[in-house]
Amino acid sequence: MSAASVLNRLLCNKSFNSQTQPTSAKALTNTILNLLKSNHLRKAVSVLFASPFPVPYSLYARLFQLCSSTLAIVEARKVESHLVTFSPTPPVFLLNRAIETYGKCGCLEDAKELFDEMPQRDGGSWNAIVKAFTQCGSAEEALYLFKDMHKEGVLANEITFASVLGSCGDVLALSLSRQVHGLIMKYGFCWNVVLGSALVDVYGKCKAMREARLMFDEIENSNDVTWNVIVRRYLEADNDREAVIMFFKMFQTDVRPLNFTFSNALLACSAMHALKEGMQIHGVAIKINFDENETVSSSLSNMYAKCGRIESARMVFDQPGAKDLISWTSMISVYAMSGKTREARELFEEMPERSVISWNAMLAGYTRSLQWQEALDLVRLMRRTTKDIDHVTLGLLLNVCAGLLDLEIGKLVHGFIYRRGYSSNLLVGNALLDMYGKCGNLKSARVWFYQMSQSRDNISWNALLTSYARHHQSEQVMMIFGQMQWETRPSIFTFATLLAACANVSALGQGKQIHGFMIRNGYNIDIVIRGALVDMYSKCRCIPYALAVFREAASRDVVLWNSIILGCCHNGRGEEGLKLFELMVEKGNKPDHVSFQGVLLACMSEGHIDLATQYFNSMSNEYYIIPRVEHYECMIELLSRYGCMNELEDFVKGMPFDPTVPMLTRVLDACKDHGCSRLGKWVAKQLNK
């Protein structure tokens, strides 16, 4: 019996009016039953606690059950105290009910103390204590208790096995889950659909999807929970296609899906941008009257938005029916993250109530659209309107400070973070690191990075590397990379930063080392890293290596083509650049403005004046690309360099905008070099203006 229970009993005995006590056990029982019928649990327990009579065991059991369902921990302690006081050897089943009640109320100390003091235990006692620890999220302790239970030869029941599997899933104990699976088969519980679903769930959580699917296929009568589990676990394993397939397979059975199953399938469609399948799921939802469910409608809006159908998303949102806070927030997020911040703000202002998540959704939209001032104004409004603020808000606010390059506000936010105890939050810490780096305060970034030593991760290292690389301190970048390898495995983003740093200072040797490091350690050289490698080798004047990396690519986008074309141009290999451009067009890649800049530079290096003119004209005529200032500058440089003065005069005077001062200066120099006084006078007049 706990000390708190004894103390409560003594205090209540002193303060209770003896005249109110029932005069017999039977009268006491009737009094308590009448109070329970009137839903006066607290008063009923107080009457029991003050009485010197025991009551029937069935009434104790009922009181424990009511305390459990209402989470009445104080009353549960009083009932236990009265039981052990007036029944020196209470039945084991009643003590088991007390343990279950303590577990349900989240009081593990009471449950464990009672379990340890029990003179006798049965299987129910072990089952109750294991379940109590599982319910309270103490997965490791629950598993230790289960091992002790197994050592003592106590047979677990279905409920215990379900609890243990839940704990295995919480701590991702795949090996132990397999052992528990073996015990379930040994004791003949393999037919139980609840345990089958639990096994599917734990294998899925441990990313053992092959075993999860085998277990799922063995369940003869899969219910709605089982189907929801398999769809959810495929979704979490990034196998979105299989999640959708399983959702549609469910309709070949008589099982009616849960609203969460719809939501999970729609999330999978969103991840794959599978609009057709998402619309089919929408049709099914309408057919079985699930389309007005708040969870399903919110997922439908999100799916349509991710697939680029914002109008359809709004149509779902505007359907008649109750709209909860989640639906409003989801629709605001859809608009905001699609760049439609004006529509998002209009909807935000119409919200009947707002949560911190709603504010964060609007703030994230402004941040994503680089609308820094609007974001800052929203934060000021938020601080005046509500006291709610969380780590996401602070992370976004630091992004705003970084976008504005406002170090002073950033420091104020840092002070707020320190005072409110958010310093240990990793998301906030990384955002602070990024803010100091972008604002150019590398000293503060480095100091804060070392203060994060106990919690920093791969993203923290990448943020510090990027900060130094952004300010062209490439030697520091390489030194930090060396230190990073002692603490964490570099990510693919790390190498993109490192290669850019090598390119900036033409550090060919270090660039080759990084390339070799990636190959030796089995990193996937995707199209982004391949582009960074091509850029690094090109800027380090090692074009054969750049071409070799380019040719090894399984697929190529326009950015990769542009990198190699510009690399050839800057290394005096204009003819190869032109051939690569033609090959790019032949392969079906549509060139962009950077591609044409590379082509014009290649023509300039090789002296192809007519070809350059053809390419320049094809930009607008064939590819519908409006030439930019840099393209006009290339043409002026080309015509000036090779003395094509008549063509130069026609080109400059025919430009759709007034020539810039650098353009006019270059033309004037060409006029002096080639003795073209007429054009020279016109240019001088333009410069004087």
XYZ file of C-alpha atoms in Angstrom:
689
model
C 0.000 0.000 0.000
C 1.434 3.388 -0.998
C 2.256 6.042 1.597
C -0.022 8.511 -0.165
C -2.983 6.116 0.198
C -2.355 5.643 3.936
C -2.017 9.371 4.523
C -5.199 10.131 2.597
C -7.053 7.511 4.597
C -5.885 8.910 7.963
C -6.787 12.457 6.990
C -10.202 11.458 5.719
C -10.924 9.390 8.843
C -10.273 12.404 11.056
C -12.328 14.837 9.049
C -15.322 12.664 8.152
C -18.511 13.174 10.174
C -19.290 9.839 11.872
C -23.028 10.576 11.764
C -22.987 10.195 7.959
C -21.518 6.665 8.074
C -23.840 3.789 7.095
C -24.500 1.522 10.076
C -23.871 -1.818 8.320
C -22.052 -3.363 5.363
C -25.337 -3.901 3.538
C -26.399 -0.295 4.078
C -22.947 0.846 2.928
C -23.236 -1.191 -0.257
C -26.700 0.193 -1.027
C -25.564 3.748 -0.361
C -22.603 3.381 -2.727
C -24.709 1.726 -5.455
C -27.280 4.531 -5.288
C -24.540 7.142 -5.570
C -23.042 5.334 -8.562
C -26.443 5.230 -10.268
C -26.529 9.024 -9.897
C -22.998 9.297 -11.396
C -21.526 10.494 -8.099
C -18.326 8.431 -8.177
C -16.284 10.778 -5.996
C -18.935 10.887 -3.262
C -19.411 7.116 -3.445
C -15.685 6.526 -2.939
C -15.580 9.037 -0.081
C -18.394 7.135 1.676
C -16.509 3.868 1.183
C -13.198 5.338 2.330
C -14.678 6.649 5.585
C -16.464 3.435 6.411
C -15.084 0.648 8.667
C -16.993 -2.015 6.704
C -15.759 -3.981 3.682
C -18.031 -4.297 0.641
C -18.484 -7.177 -1.795
C -15.566 -7.830 -4.117
C -17.807 -7.213 -7.118
C -18.384 -3.647 -5.920
C -14.629 -3.044 -5.553
C -14.209 -4.327 -9.130
C -16.935 -2.002 -10.356
C -15.362 0.964 -8.582
C -11.953 0.199 -10.128
C -13.598 -0.024 -13.551
C -15.293 3.366 -13.112
C -12.076 4.974 -11.823
C -10.255 3.593 -14.863
C -12.817 4.858 -17.376
C -12.908 8.350 -15.785
C -9.149 8.509 -15.002
C -9.994 9.183 -11.345
C -6.592 8.420 -9.815
C -7.329 9.817 -6.325
C -10.482 7.721 -6.038
C -8.598 4.643 -7.328
C -6.016 5.023 -4.559
C -8.778 5.315 -1.945
C -10.516 2.180 -3.227
C -7.241 0.218 -3.139
C -6.456 1.524 0.352
C -9.873 0.468 1.658
C -9.570 -2.941 -0.013
C -6.189 -3.861 1.481
C -7.118 -2.428 4.883
C -10.280 -4.506 5.366
C -9.267 -7.516 3.335
C -5.803 -8.709 4.455
C -5.614 -11.189 1.563
C -7.606 -9.603 -1.256
C -8.268 -11.684 -4.362
C -5.548 -11.450 -6.981
C -8.056 -10.452 -9.663
C -8.953 -7.286 -7.706
C -5.334 -6.253 -7.319
C -4.956 -6.863 -11.065
C -7.874 -4.477 -11.639
C -6.086 -1.907 -9.465
C -2.883 -2.246 -11.520
C -4.883 -1.835 -14.737
C -6.542 1.281 -13.319
C -3.218 2.834 -12.303
C -1.840 2.106 -15.756
C -4.858 3.669 -17.450
C -4.434 6.756 -15.247
C -0.728 6.999 -16.150
C 0.539 6.285 -12.606
C 3.209 3.684 -13.249
C 4.832 4.091 -9.829
C 1.606 3.042 -8.095
C 1.125 0.149 -10.506
C 4.695 -1.144 -10.122
C 4.672 -0.713 -6.324
C 1.450 -2.695 -6.007
C 2.740 -5.363 -8.411
C 5.994 -5.756 -6.449
C 4.138 -6.041 -3.092
C 1.633 -8.643 -4.274
C 2.066 -11.848 -2.180
C 0.783 -13.893 -5.108
C 0.661 -13.171 -8.823
C -1.015 -14.892 -11.713
C -0.883 -14.426 -15.457
C -3.376 -11.588 -15.176
C -0.999 -9.693 -12.874
C 1.829 -9.875 -15.417
C -0.495 -9.031 -18.250
C -1.814 -6.018 -16.337
C 1.636 -4.587 -15.505
C 2.998 -5.115 -19.032
C -0.076 -3.452 -20.506
C 0.222 -0.564 -18.010
C 3.800 0.229 -19.072
C 2.888 -0.087 -22.742
C -0.075 2.278 -22.395
C 2.106 4.882 -20.679
C 4.738 4.833 -23.446
C 7.407 3.086 -21.361
C 8.162 0.594 -24.124
C 11.585 -0.579 -22.957
C 10.402 -1.241 -19.385
C 7.374 -3.112 -20.770
C 9.658 -5.354 -22.805
C 11.916 -6.051 -19.801
C 8.859 -7.039 -17.779
C 7.697 -9.295 -20.588
C 11.094 -11.046 -20.626
C 10.871 -11.574 -16.832
C 7.351 -12.895 -17.257
C 8.528 -15.354 -19.891
C 11.451 -16.503 -17.703
C 9.006 -17.327 -14.879
C 7.022 -19.487 -17.264
C 3.869 -17.332 -17.143
C 1.743 -17.679 -20.265
C 0.904 -14.406 -21.965
C -2.574 -13.851 -23.364
C -3.623 -12.116 -26.581
C -3.836 -8.702 -24.905
C -0.310 -8.997 -23.520
C 1.111 -10.065 -26.870
C -0.621 -7.082 -28.519
C 0.874 -4.756 -25.878
C 4.345 -6.230 -26.315
C 4.193 -5.908 -30.090
C 3.150 -2.275 -29.679
C 6.223 -1.685 -27.490
C 8.444 -3.478 -30.028
C 7.138 -1.092 -32.658
C 7.826 1.932 -30.468
C 11.512 1.011 -30.033
C 11.841 -0.644 -33.498
C 12.901 -3.967 -31.939
C 12.694 -6.107 -35.088
C 14.583 -9.111 -33.686
C 12.422 -9.277 -30.556
C 9.293 -8.872 -32.697
C 10.268 -11.983 -34.628
C 10.727 -13.898 -31.358
C 7.317 -12.747 -30.116
C 5.862 -13.818 -33.468
C 7.293 -17.272 -32.842
C 5.695 -17.426 -29.372
C 2.337 -16.362 -30.809
C 2.496 -19.266 -33.272
C 3.687 -21.658 -30.559
C 0.767 -20.836 -28.258
C -1.785 -21.064 -31.079
C -2.776 -17.391 -31.299
C -1.883 -17.039 -34.980
C -5.574 -17.018 -35.923
C -6.202 -13.845 -33.917
C -6.835 -10.916 -36.274
C -5.798 -8.363 -33.624
C -2.392 -9.997 -33.170
C -2.030 -10.425 -36.929
C -2.676 -6.718 -37.412
C -0.196 -5.914 -34.627
C 2.468 -8.029 -36.352
C 1.840 -6.297 -39.688
C 2.136 -2.987 -37.873
C 5.398 -3.736 -36.051
C 7.088 -5.203 -39.148
C 5.997 -2.130 -41.106
C 7.345 0.237 -38.455
C 10.662 -1.615 -38.573
C 10.704 -1.169 -42.387
C 10.510 -4.947 -42.907
C 7.757 -4.586 -45.493
C 8.321 -8.015 -47.024
C 7.544 -9.665 -43.666
C 4.671 -7.254 -43.067
C 3.106 -8.225 -46.392
C 3.619 -11.970 -45.798
C 1.924 -11.624 -42.403
C -0.912 -9.594 -43.920
C -1.520 -12.221 -46.601
C -1.756 -14.933 -43.912
C -4.638 -13.186 -42.082
C -7.853 -14.894 -43.184
C -10.387 -12.301 -42.055
C -8.634 -8.945 -42.357
C -10.701 -6.143 -40.865
C -10.729 -2.398 -41.472
C -7.884 -1.838 -38.992
C -5.680 -4.431 -40.702
C -6.148 -2.837 -44.130
C -5.502 0.614 -42.695
C -2.247 -0.633 -41.128
C -0.851 -2.112 -44.360
C -1.747 0.998 -46.393
C -0.199 3.251 -43.743
C 3.019 1.247 -43.479
C 3.536 1.191 -47.252
C 3.048 4.951 -47.219
C 5.642 5.417 -44.459
C 8.058 3.127 -46.325
C 7.842 5.538 -49.325
C 6.192 2.822 -51.408
C 3.306 5.087 -52.402
C 2.336 2.992 -55.413
C 1.803 -0.144 -53.322
C -0.168 1.845 -50.739
C -2.640 2.919 -53.436
C -2.791 -0.609 -54.910
C -3.624 -2.053 -51.490
C -6.318 0.570 -50.980
C -8.090 -0.497 -54.167
C -7.570 -4.200 -53.369
C -9.517 -3.671 -50.169
C -12.680 -3.111 -52.206
C -12.464 -6.680 -53.510
C -13.399 -7.710 -49.955
C -16.400 -6.814 -47.815
C -14.366 -4.483 -45.614
C -15.498 -0.865 -45.363
C -12.453 1.449 -45.157
C -11.769 3.800 -42.281
C -11.532 7.530 -42.876
C -7.813 7.285 -42.062
C -7.392 4.661 -44.806
C -8.812 7.136 -47.313
C -6.507 9.808 -45.938
C -3.410 7.587 -46.200
C -4.226 6.570 -49.778
C -4.726 10.206 -50.751
C -1.401 11.118 -49.140
C 0.239 8.461 -51.312
C -1.423 9.951 -54.406
C -0.170 13.397 -53.357
C 3.407 12.125 -53.041
C 3.255 10.532 -56.522
C 1.233 13.404 -58.062
C -1.162 10.640 -59.135
C -4.164 12.790 -60.023
C -6.059 10.026 -61.846
C -5.911 7.636 -58.885
C -6.716 10.460 -56.485
C -9.845 11.340 -58.462
C -10.887 7.675 -58.401
C -10.518 7.652 -54.609
C -12.584 10.843 -54.492
C -15.286 9.049 -56.477
C -15.265 6.122 -54.037
C -15.497 8.536 -51.100
C -18.578 10.167 -52.626
C -20.150 6.789 -53.336
C -19.917 5.607 -49.712
C -20.602 9.054 -48.174
C -17.084 9.677 -46.903
C -16.488 12.864 -48.880
C -17.924 15.087 -46.127
C -15.711 13.553 -43.454
C -13.326 16.257 -42.226
C -10.239 14.036 -42.358
C -11.030 12.808 -45.883
C -11.982 16.213 -47.292
C -8.813 17.752 -45.886
C -6.730 15.023 -47.571
C -8.642 15.514 -50.830
C -7.872 19.242 -50.828
C -4.226 18.526 -50.196
C -4.089 15.884 -52.969
C -5.625 18.202 -55.563
C -3.278 21.006 -54.556
C -0.156 18.799 -54.773
C -1.309 17.707 -58.239
C -1.675 21.339 -59.342
C -5.479 21.451 -59.193
C -5.991 24.230 -56.670
C -9.469 25.055 -58.004
C -10.572 21.472 -57.304
C -9.031 21.709 -53.842
C -11.083 24.827 -53.118
C -14.214 23.184 -54.504
C -13.822 20.317 -52.010
C -13.249 22.814 -49.196
C -16.346 24.844 -50.135
C -18.665 21.843 -50.025
C -21.476 22.165 -47.457
C -20.741 20.599 -44.116
C -18.751 21.274 -40.991
C -15.276 22.679 -41.519
C -12.958 22.153 -38.606
C -9.755 23.950 -37.762
C -7.714 21.324 -39.619
C -9.675 21.857 -42.851
C -9.233 25.636 -42.701
C -5.536 25.323 -41.968
C -5.041 22.755 -44.726
C -6.663 25.017 -47.339
C -4.614 28.009 -46.229
C -1.475 25.890 -46.498
C -2.510 24.780 -50.005
C -2.782 28.373 -51.211
C 0.267 29.589 -49.311
C 2.638 26.844 -50.452
C 1.435 27.263 -54.051
C 2.539 30.890 -54.046
C -1.023 32.239 -53.842
C -0.406 34.171 -50.645
C -3.123 36.754 -51.335
C -5.823 34.065 -51.516
C -4.309 32.357 -48.470
C -4.426 35.579 -46.467
C -8.043 36.247 -47.446
C -9.007 32.783 -46.208
C -6.858 33.257 -43.107
C -8.772 36.421 -42.207
C -12.091 34.534 -42.542
C -11.117 31.778 -40.106
C -13.527 31.526 -37.157
C -10.617 30.462 -34.933
C -6.886 30.000 -35.381
C -4.240 27.755 -33.925
C -0.486 28.174 -33.924
C -0.438 25.758 -36.883
C -2.688 28.137 -38.852
C -0.346 31.058 -38.177
C 2.644 28.926 -39.145
C 0.991 27.861 -42.420
C 0.471 31.492 -43.418
C 3.971 32.447 -42.300
C 5.491 29.532 -44.236
C 3.693 30.720 -47.378
C 5.173 34.203 -47.111
C 8.605 32.726 -46.434
C 8.394 30.349 -49.386
C 7.393 33.252 -51.671
C 10.261 35.402 -50.319
C 7.759 38.004 -49.082
C 9.901 38.877 -46.110
C 8.231 42.124 -45.057
C 4.754 40.588 -45.172
C 6.059 37.697 -43.092
C 7.517 40.074 -40.501
C 4.253 42.023 -40.319
C 2.357 38.761 -39.778
C 4.632 37.822 -36.876
C 4.004 41.223 -35.257
C 0.243 40.678 -35.657
C 0.606 37.199 -34.212
C 2.392 38.499 -31.119
C -0.391 41.053 -30.553
C -3.189 38.532 -31.154
C -2.075 35.351 -29.413
C 0.503 34.080 -26.973
C 0.774 30.811 -28.888
C 4.187 30.334 -30.440
C 6.214 27.191 -31.039
C 9.550 26.040 -32.453
C 8.173 26.088 -36.020
C 7.201 29.753 -35.666
C 10.668 30.629 -34.401
C 12.362 28.661 -37.181
C 10.308 30.495 -39.821
C 10.975 33.856 -38.157
C 14.714 33.181 -38.305
C 14.318 32.367 -42.011
C 12.689 35.781 -42.427
C 15.622 37.465 -40.660
C 17.998 35.609 -42.974
C 15.975 36.677 -46.018
C 16.031 40.312 -44.920
C 19.713 40.021 -43.920
C 18.601 41.715 -40.692
C 21.129 40.619 -38.085
C 19.713 42.870 -35.355
C 16.238 41.310 -35.437
C 17.927 37.922 -35.644
C 19.777 38.621 -32.407
C 16.537 39.716 -30.720
C 14.915 36.449 -31.786
C 17.946 34.577 -30.429
C 17.423 36.265 -27.059
C 13.736 35.329 -27.086
C 14.680 31.717 -27.897
C 17.093 31.621 -24.948
C 14.559 33.081 -22.509
C 11.764 30.733 -23.589
C 13.905 27.585 -23.446
C 13.952 26.754 -27.156
C 17.747 26.700 -27.424
C 17.911 22.913 -27.321
C 15.409 22.462 -30.164
C 17.296 21.190 -33.205
C 15.075 22.867 -35.801
C 15.471 26.226 -34.073
C 19.205 25.692 -33.590
C 19.759 24.964 -37.275
C 17.662 27.965 -38.277
C 19.801 30.177 -36.001
C 22.940 28.792 -37.599
C 21.593 29.489 -41.066
C 20.529 33.018 -40.097
C 23.955 33.993 -38.749
C 25.635 32.518 -41.825
C 23.421 34.322 -44.344
C 23.773 37.592 -42.456
C 27.560 37.289 -42.739
C 28.258 36.894 -39.010
C 30.431 33.806 -39.345
C 31.923 34.241 -35.880
C 28.511 33.981 -34.201
C 27.619 31.087 -36.499
C 30.740 29.205 -35.435
C 30.197 29.945 -31.719
C 26.568 28.805 -31.888
C 27.606 25.699 -33.813
C 29.928 24.653 -30.983
C 27.217 25.392 -28.406
C 25.020 22.897 -30.301
C 27.596 20.139 -29.813
C 25.197 17.840 -27.939
C 22.310 18.129 -30.393
C 23.652 19.090 -33.829
C 23.088 16.827 -36.815
C 23.978 16.514 -40.480
C 21.908 19.593 -41.338
C 23.881 21.650 -38.791
C 27.180 20.736 -40.446
C 25.780 21.493 -43.908
C 24.528 24.894 -42.725
C 27.981 25.809 -41.385
C 29.701 24.583 -44.556
C 27.288 26.548 -46.738
C 27.822 29.713 -44.691
C 31.574 29.625 -45.260
C 31.191 28.604 -48.909
C 28.759 31.492 -49.512
C 31.455 33.918 -48.345
C 34.132 32.232 -50.501
C 36.152 30.888 -47.549
C 36.841 27.624 -49.332
C 39.834 26.615 -47.207
C 37.666 26.818 -44.078
C 35.018 24.746 -45.855
C 37.481 21.932 -46.497
C 38.747 22.066 -42.901
C 35.184 21.843 -41.532
C 34.515 18.888 -43.838
C 37.472 17.075 -42.290
C 36.085 17.680 -38.795
C 32.595 16.660 -39.880
C 33.658 13.122 -40.762
C 34.534 12.419 -37.114
C 30.959 13.094 -36.040
C 28.521 12.257 -38.847
C 28.249 10.815 -42.323
C 28.195 13.578 -44.960
C 25.025 13.828 -47.009
C 24.686 14.393 -50.726
C 23.980 18.093 -50.019
C 27.332 18.342 -48.253
C 29.159 17.345 -51.421
C 27.281 19.881 -53.538
C 28.555 22.617 -51.201
C 32.099 21.229 -51.175
C 32.298 20.977 -54.959
C 31.051 24.553 -55.322
C 33.766 25.676 -52.876
C 36.450 23.841 -54.906
C 35.163 25.441 -58.102
C 35.374 28.928 -56.583
C 39.109 28.638 -55.830
C 40.025 26.228 -58.667
C 41.057 23.561 -56.130
C 41.283 20.680 -58.596
C 43.175 18.332 -56.248
C 40.618 18.667 -53.464
C 37.755 18.360 -55.954
C 39.199 15.068 -57.220
C 39.540 13.825 -53.639
C 35.875 14.595 -52.944
C 34.848 12.837 -56.163
C 36.897 9.793 -55.174
C 35.508 9.857 -51.612
C 31.965 9.677 -52.978
C 32.787 6.752 -55.272
C 34.651 4.788 -52.559
C 31.850 5.249 -50.026
C 29.039 4.269 -52.362
C 27.235 7.608 -52.651
C 24.640 7.910 -55.377
C 25.888 10.532 -57.836
C 22.561 11.987 -58.883
C 21.954 14.595 -61.540
C 22.509 17.524 -59.147
C 25.890 16.238 -57.937
C 26.864 15.350 -61.493
C 26.178 18.946 -62.491
C 28.297 20.167 -59.563
C 31.141 17.862 -60.658
C 30.950 19.102 -64.251
C 30.975 22.698 -63.024
C 33.933 22.066 -60.694
C 36.079 20.309 -63.332
C 35.211 22.978 -65.918
C 36.194 25.870 -63.648
C 39.362 24.017 -62.652
C 40.354 23.850 -66.361
C 40.004 20.061 -66.466
C 37.474 19.735 -69.282
C 38.273 16.068 -70.166
C 37.142 15.026 -66.677
C 34.032 17.232 -67.008
C 33.142 15.563 -70.308
C 33.734 12.095 -68.812
C 31.400 12.809 -65.875
C 28.804 14.222 -68.269
C 28.887 11.188 -70.573
C 28.389 8.800 -67.629
C 25.017 10.358 -66.778
C 22.057 8.014 -67.223
C 19.720 10.984 -67.661
C 20.404 14.645 -68.332
C 18.347 17.741 -67.654
C 18.821 21.212 -69.148
C 20.940 22.325 -66.167
C 23.463 19.547 -66.767
C 23.582 20.305 -70.506
C 24.125 24.001 -69.744
C 26.971 23.182 -67.336
C 28.939 21.230 -69.932
C 28.230 23.711 -72.768
C 29.422 26.659 -70.661
C 32.366 24.578 -69.435
C 33.495 23.972 -73.014
C 33.131 27.670 -73.865
C 35.174 28.842 -70.872
C 37.912 26.343 -71.727
C 38.345 27.435 -75.358
C 36.449 24.496 -76.830
C 33.624 26.369 -78.507
C 33.159 23.863 -81.327
C 32.468 21.081 -78.827
C 30.026 23.386 -77.028
C 28.126 23.953 -80.288
C 27.998 20.217 -81.028
C 26.709 19.539 -77.539
C 23.983 22.154 -77.986
C 22.817 20.517 -81.208
C 22.908 17.109 -79.489
C 20.826 18.490 -76.619
C 18.139 19.694 -79.040
C 18.298 16.397 -80.917
C 17.746 14.461 -77.658
C 14.548 16.421 -76.998
C 15.808 18.754 -74.240
C 14.380 22.235 -74.667
C 17.113 24.897 -74.255
C 16.625 27.872 -71.944
C 18.194 31.348 -71.757
C 21.375 29.931 -70.157
C 21.765 27.445 -73.020
C 21.679 30.274 -75.555
C 24.145 32.311 -73.568
C 26.527 29.356 -73.776
C 25.920 28.982 -77.535
C 26.580 32.675 -78.201
C 29.793 32.510 -76.164
C 30.849 29.453 -78.195
C 30.163 31.319 -81.457
C 32.182 34.253 -80.131
C 35.192 32.094 -79.300
C 35.092 30.447 -82.732
C 34.176 33.540 -84.744
C 30.866 32.192 -86.107
C 29.054 35.488 -86.704
C 26.286 34.286 -89.007
C 25.622 31.232 -86.844
C 25.400 33.422 -83.745
C 22.854 35.650 -85.510
C 20.805 32.584 -86.433
C 20.829 31.305 -82.863
C 19.938 34.735 -81.482
C 16.953 35.055 -83.838
C 15.813 31.480 -83.113
C 15.412 32.285 -79.430
C 12.191 34.207 -79.974
C 11.155 32.718 -83.335
C 11.513 29.008 -82.540
C 11.842 28.610 -78.772
C 9.722 31.576 -77.587
C 12.463 32.771 -75.266
C 12.745 36.539 -74.865
C 16.440 37.507 -75.148
C 17.871 39.036 -71.970
C 20.483 41.744 -71.455
C 23.289 39.174 -71.371
C 22.325 37.859 -74.816
C 22.424 41.370 -76.312
C 25.790 41.917 -74.635
C 27.137 38.720 -76.233
C 26.010 39.816 -79.691
C 27.501 43.300 -79.268
C 30.800 41.800 -78.082
C 30.839 39.351 -81.001
C 30.139 41.951 -83.685
C 32.562 44.448 -82.085
C 35.370 41.922 -81.754
C 35.233 40.889 -85.414
C 34.648 44.376 -86.834
C 31.185 43.832 -88.325
C 30.333 47.511 -87.985
C 27.305 47.695 -90.295
C 25.696 44.713 -88.574
C 26.647 46.190 -85.211
C 24.984 49.527 -86.039
C 21.786 47.829 -87.176
C 21.765 45.612 -84.104
C 22.298 48.389 -81.549
C 19.789 50.760 -83.122
C 17.216 47.970 -83.482
C 17.283 46.880 -79.827
C 13.876 46.960 -78.068
C 15.390 48.937 -75.180
C 18.009 51.671 -74.822
C 21.552 50.295 -74.747
C 23.209 50.275 -71.337
C 26.354 52.317 -70.627
C 28.642 49.220 -70.802
C 27.098 48.314 -74.169
C 27.639 51.824 -75.569
C 31.187 51.917 -74.206
C 32.019 48.632 -75.973
C 30.539 49.880 -79.263
C 32.490 53.155 -78.956
C 35.719 51.191 -78.464
C 34.915 49.149 -81.577
C 34.311 52.334 -83.555
C 37.735 53.648 -82.539
C 39.435 50.337 -83.404
C 37.778 50.031 -86.822
C 37.480 53.728 -87.794
C 33.689 53.950 -87.867
C 33.144 57.637 -87.131
C 29.469 57.814 -88.038
C 28.396 55.179 -85.531
C 30.942 56.553 -83.070
C 29.306 59.998 -83.095
C 25.883 58.456 -82.479
C 27.209 56.407 -79.584
C 28.980 59.409 -78.060
C 25.746 61.373 -78.258
C 23.892 58.552 -76.474
C 26.565 58.414 -73.785
C 26.369 62.198 -73.241
C 22.639 61.874 -72.621
